[in-house]
GROMACS .gro file of C-alpha atoms in nm:
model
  230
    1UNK     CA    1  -0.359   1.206  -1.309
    2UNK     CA    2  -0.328   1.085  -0.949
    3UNK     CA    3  -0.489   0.865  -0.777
    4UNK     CA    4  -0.481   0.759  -0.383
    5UNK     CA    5  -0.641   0.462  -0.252
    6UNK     CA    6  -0.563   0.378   0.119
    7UNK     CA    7  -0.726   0.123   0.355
    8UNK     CA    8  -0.629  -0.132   0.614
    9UNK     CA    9  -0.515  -0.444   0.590
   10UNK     CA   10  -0.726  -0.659   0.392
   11UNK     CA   11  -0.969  -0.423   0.226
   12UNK     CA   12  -0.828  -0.498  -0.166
   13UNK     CA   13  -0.666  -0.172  -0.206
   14UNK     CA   14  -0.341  -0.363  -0.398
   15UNK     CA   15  -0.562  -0.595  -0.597
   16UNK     CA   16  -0.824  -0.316  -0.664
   17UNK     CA   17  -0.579  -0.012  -0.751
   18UNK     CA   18  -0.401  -0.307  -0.981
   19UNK     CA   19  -0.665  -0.404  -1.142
   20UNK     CA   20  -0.782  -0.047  -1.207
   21UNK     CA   21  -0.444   0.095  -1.326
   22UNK     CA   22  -0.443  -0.219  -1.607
   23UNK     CA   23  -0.756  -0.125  -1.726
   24UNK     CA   24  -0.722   0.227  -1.739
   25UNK     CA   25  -0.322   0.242  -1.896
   26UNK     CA   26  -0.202   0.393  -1.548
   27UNK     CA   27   0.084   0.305  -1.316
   28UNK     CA   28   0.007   0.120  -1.068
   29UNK     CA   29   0.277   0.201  -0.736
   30UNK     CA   30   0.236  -0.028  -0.470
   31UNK     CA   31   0.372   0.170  -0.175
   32UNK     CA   32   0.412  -0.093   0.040
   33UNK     CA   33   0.703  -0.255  -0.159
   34UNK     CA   34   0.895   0.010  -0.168
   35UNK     CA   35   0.882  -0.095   0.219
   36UNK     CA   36   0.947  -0.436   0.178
   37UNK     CA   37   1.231  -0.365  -0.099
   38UNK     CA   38   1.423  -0.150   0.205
   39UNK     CA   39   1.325  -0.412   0.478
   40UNK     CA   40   1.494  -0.736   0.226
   41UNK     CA   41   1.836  -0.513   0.149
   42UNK     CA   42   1.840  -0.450   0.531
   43UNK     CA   43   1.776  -0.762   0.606
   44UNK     CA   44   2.046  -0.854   0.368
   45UNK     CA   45   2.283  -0.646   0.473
   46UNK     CA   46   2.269  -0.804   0.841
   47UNK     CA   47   2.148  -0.470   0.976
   48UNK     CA   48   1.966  -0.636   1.352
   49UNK     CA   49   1.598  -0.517   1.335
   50UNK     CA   50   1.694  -0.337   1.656
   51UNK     CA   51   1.904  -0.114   1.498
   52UNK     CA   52   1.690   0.014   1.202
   53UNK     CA   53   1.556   0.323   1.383
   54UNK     CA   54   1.880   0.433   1.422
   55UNK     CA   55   1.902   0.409   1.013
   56UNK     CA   56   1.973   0.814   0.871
   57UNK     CA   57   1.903   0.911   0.513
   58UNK     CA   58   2.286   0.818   0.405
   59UNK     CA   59   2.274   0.499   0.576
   60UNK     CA   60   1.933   0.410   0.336
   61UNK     CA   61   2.094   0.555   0.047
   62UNK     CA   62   2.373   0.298   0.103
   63UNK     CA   63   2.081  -0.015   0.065
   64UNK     CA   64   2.092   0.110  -0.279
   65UNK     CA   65   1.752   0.049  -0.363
   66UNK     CA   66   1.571   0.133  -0.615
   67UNK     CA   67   1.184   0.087  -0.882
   68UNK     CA   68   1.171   0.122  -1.221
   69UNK     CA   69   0.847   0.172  -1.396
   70UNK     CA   70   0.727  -0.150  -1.576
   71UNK     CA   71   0.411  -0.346  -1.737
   72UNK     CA   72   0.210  -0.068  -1.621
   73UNK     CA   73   0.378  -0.121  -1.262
   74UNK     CA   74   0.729  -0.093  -1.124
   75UNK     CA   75   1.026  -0.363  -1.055
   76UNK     CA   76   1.222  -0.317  -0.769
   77UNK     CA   77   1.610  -0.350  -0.731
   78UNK     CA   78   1.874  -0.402  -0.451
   79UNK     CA   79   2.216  -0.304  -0.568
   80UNK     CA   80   2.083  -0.374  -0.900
   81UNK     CA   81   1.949  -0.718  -0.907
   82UNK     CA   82   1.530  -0.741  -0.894
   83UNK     CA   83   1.386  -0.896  -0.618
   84UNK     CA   84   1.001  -0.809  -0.716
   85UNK     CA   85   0.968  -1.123  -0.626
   86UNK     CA   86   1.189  -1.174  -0.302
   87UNK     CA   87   1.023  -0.880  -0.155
   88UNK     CA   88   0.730  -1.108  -0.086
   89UNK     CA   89   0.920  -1.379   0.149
   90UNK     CA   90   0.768  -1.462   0.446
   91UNK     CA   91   1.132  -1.312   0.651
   92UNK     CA   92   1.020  -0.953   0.472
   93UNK     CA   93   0.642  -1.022   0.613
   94UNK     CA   94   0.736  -1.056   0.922
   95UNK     CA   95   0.976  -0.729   0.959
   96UNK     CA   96   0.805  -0.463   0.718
   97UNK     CA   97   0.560  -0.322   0.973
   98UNK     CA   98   0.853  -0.239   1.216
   99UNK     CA   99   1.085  -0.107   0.914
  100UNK     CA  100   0.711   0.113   0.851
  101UNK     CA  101   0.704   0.234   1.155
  102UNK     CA  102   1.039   0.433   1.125
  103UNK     CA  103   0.992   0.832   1.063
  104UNK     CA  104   1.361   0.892   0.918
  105UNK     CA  105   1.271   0.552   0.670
  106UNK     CA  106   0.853   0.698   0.600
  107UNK     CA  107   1.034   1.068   0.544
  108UNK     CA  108   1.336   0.906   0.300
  109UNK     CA  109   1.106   0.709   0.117
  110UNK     CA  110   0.821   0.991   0.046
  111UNK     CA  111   1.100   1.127  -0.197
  112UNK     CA  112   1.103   0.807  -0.360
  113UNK     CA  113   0.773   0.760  -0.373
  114UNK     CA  114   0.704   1.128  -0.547
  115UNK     CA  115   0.982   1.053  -0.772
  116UNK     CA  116   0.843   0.762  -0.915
  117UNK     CA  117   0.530   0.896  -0.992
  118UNK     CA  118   0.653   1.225  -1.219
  119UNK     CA  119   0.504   1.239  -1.559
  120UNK     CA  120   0.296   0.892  -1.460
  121UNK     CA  121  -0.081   0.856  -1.499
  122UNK     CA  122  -0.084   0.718  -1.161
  123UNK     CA  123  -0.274   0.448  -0.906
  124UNK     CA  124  -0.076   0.419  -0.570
  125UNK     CA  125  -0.198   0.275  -0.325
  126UNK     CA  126  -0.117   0.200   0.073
  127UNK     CA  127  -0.209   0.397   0.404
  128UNK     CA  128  -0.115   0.739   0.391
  129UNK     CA  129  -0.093   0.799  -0.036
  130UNK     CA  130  -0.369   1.051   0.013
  131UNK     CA  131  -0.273   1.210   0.356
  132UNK     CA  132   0.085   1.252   0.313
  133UNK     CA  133   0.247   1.100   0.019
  134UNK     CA  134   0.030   1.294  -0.242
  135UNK     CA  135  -0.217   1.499  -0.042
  136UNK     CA  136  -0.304   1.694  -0.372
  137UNK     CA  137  -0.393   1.359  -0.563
  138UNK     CA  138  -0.686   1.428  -0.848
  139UNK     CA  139  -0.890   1.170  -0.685
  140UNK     CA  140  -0.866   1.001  -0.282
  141UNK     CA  141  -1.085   0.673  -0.205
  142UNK     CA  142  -1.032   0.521   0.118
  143UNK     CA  143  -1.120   0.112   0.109
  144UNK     CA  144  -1.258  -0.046   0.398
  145UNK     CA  145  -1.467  -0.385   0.474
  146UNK     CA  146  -1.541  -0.570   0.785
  147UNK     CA  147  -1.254  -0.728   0.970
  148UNK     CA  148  -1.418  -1.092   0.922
  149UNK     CA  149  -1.438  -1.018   0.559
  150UNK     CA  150  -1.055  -0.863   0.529
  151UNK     CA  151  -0.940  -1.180   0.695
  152UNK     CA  152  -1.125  -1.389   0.512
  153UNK     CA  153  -0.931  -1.263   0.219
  154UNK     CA  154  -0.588  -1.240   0.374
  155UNK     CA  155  -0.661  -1.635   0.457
  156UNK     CA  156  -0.767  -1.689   0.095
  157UNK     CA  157  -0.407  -1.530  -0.022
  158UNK     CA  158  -0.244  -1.829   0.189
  159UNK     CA  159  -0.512  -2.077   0.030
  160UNK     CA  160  -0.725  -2.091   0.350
  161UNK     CA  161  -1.074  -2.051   0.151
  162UNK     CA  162  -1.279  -2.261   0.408
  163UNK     CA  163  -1.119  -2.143   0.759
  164UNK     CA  164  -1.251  -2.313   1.067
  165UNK     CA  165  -1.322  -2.087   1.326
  166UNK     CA  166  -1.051  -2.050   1.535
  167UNK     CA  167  -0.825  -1.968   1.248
  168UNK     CA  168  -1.070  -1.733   1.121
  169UNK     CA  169  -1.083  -1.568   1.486
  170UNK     CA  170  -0.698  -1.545   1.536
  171UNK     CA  171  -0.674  -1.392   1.178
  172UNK     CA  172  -0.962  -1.114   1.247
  173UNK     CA  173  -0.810  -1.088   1.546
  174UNK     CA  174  -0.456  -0.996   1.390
  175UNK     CA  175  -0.627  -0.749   1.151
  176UNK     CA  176  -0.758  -0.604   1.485
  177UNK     CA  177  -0.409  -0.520   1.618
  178UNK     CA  178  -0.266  -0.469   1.278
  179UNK     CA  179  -0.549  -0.161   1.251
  180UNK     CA  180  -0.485  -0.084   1.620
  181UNK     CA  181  -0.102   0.015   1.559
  182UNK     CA  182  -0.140   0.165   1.206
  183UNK     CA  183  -0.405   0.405   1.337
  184UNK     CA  184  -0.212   0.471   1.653
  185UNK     CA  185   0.118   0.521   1.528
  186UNK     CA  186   0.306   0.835   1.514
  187UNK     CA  187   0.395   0.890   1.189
  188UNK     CA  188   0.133   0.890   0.941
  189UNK     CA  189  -0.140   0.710   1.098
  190UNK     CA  190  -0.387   0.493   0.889
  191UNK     CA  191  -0.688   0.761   0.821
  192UNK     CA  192  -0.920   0.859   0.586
  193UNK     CA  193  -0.860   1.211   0.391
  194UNK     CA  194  -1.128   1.469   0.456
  195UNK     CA  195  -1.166   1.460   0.107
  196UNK     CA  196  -1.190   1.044   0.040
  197UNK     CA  197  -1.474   0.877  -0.099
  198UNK     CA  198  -1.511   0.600   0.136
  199UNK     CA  199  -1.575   0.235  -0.023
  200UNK     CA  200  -1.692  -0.035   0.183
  201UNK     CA  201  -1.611  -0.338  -0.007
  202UNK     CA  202  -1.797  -0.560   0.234
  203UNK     CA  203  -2.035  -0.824   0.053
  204UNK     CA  204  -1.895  -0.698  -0.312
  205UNK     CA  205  -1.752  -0.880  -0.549
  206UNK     CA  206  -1.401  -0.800  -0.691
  207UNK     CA  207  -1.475  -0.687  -1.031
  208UNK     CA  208  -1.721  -0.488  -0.867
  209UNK     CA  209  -1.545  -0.258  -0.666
  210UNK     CA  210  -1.281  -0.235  -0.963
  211UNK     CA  211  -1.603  -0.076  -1.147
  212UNK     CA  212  -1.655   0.136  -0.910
  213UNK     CA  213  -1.292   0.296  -0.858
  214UNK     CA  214  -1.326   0.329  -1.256
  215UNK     CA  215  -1.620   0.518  -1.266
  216UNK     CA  216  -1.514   0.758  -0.987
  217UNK     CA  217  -1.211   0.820  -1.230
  218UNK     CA  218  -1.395   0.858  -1.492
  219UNK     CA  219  -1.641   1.085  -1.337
  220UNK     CA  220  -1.332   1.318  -1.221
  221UNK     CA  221  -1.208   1.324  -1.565
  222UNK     CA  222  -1.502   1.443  -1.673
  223UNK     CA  223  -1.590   1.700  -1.421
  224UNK     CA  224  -1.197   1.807  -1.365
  225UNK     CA  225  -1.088   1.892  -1.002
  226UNK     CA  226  -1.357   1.868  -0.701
  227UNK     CA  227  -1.474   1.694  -0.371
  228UNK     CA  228  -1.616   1.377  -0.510
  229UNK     CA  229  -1.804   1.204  -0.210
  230UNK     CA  230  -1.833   1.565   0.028
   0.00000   0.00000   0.00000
């Protein structure tokens, strides 16, 4: 079974779809560091930012990166030594989006991405699982909250739990932009399936909206392939 969660920035879709693939024995893929993996061995390899749309399918193949399925999740690999950790640094923050961006690196990586999730009970989760990446997913929910709320929690993740509010207006702000260019873009723009069930986590609680991706899982196991949410 298959199941998409996408969102913006900020709405728990990595937390949630984490959370719900540990209690439910799935996989949980975390498309968005299969982006940062290829943005760190870039990086590494002293490829200039400026020159990564000019990357073709042998040149990525030559990063030599690579997942491997794992406690439930996946560990990631750069000519064989895991960086699940590295992939996190602020250098990758602040160069995945434009490594995203690229159509050659979204169309080399949607391989990958299928790949890893053969013969998986699956949760993956990012901005285009149910639109592009597996459009004929068992189940699609689309996460969304209120751009105070989303960077409320992206200030949390950097231990900013009581922001003042210019920091909390810059953030929101950012979010703002961030949604701006992911919905804009050309390849596979940030948008809800038809068929999503649409969340708004707004004012819930974490272990709420966890029980509420469960139960729409559990409800499609039980009534077998649908529209849940038409």
């Amino acid at each position: 079974m298959i199941v998409a969660i996408d969102g913006p920035a900020g709405s728990g879709k990595s937390s949630t779809a984490r959370a719900v693939a540990r209690r439910l024995g799935f996989h949980h893929l975390d498309s968005g560091a299969f982006y940062r993996t290829l943005t760190l061995a870039a990086l590494r390899a002293g490829i200039p930012a400026e020159s990564w749309p000019r990357l073709g399918p042998d040149d990525l193949e030559g990063l030599a990166v690579s997942a491997r399925p794992a406690d439930r999740g996946y560990r990631f690999f750069v000519a064989g030594e895991d960086v699940t950790e590295e992939i996190r640094a602020p250098e990758v923050n602040a160069h995945v989006s434009r490594m995203a961006r690229i159509r050659a690196v979204r169309q080399w990586l949607l391989a990958q991405l299928r790949r890893a999730a053969e013969g998986q009970d699956l949760v993956a989760d990012g901005r285009d699982m149910g639109t592009v990446v597996f459009p004929h997913a068992d189940l699609k929910i689309f996460l969304t909250a209120s751009p105070e709320t989303r960077a409320r929690r992206r200030l949390a993740e950097r231990d900013i739990t009581d922001p003042d509010p210019d920091t909390l207006r810059a953030e929101t702000e950012r979010l703002l932009e961030r949604d701006r260019i992911d919905s804009e873009r050309e390849v596979a723009p940030l948008r809800r399936a038809d068929n999503a069930v649409l969340i708004d986590t707004t004012g819930l609680g974490f272990a709420e909206q966890v029980d509420r991706v469960v139960q729409l899982i559990e409800a499609r196991r039980r009534s077998g392939p649908g529209r849940l949410g038409d």
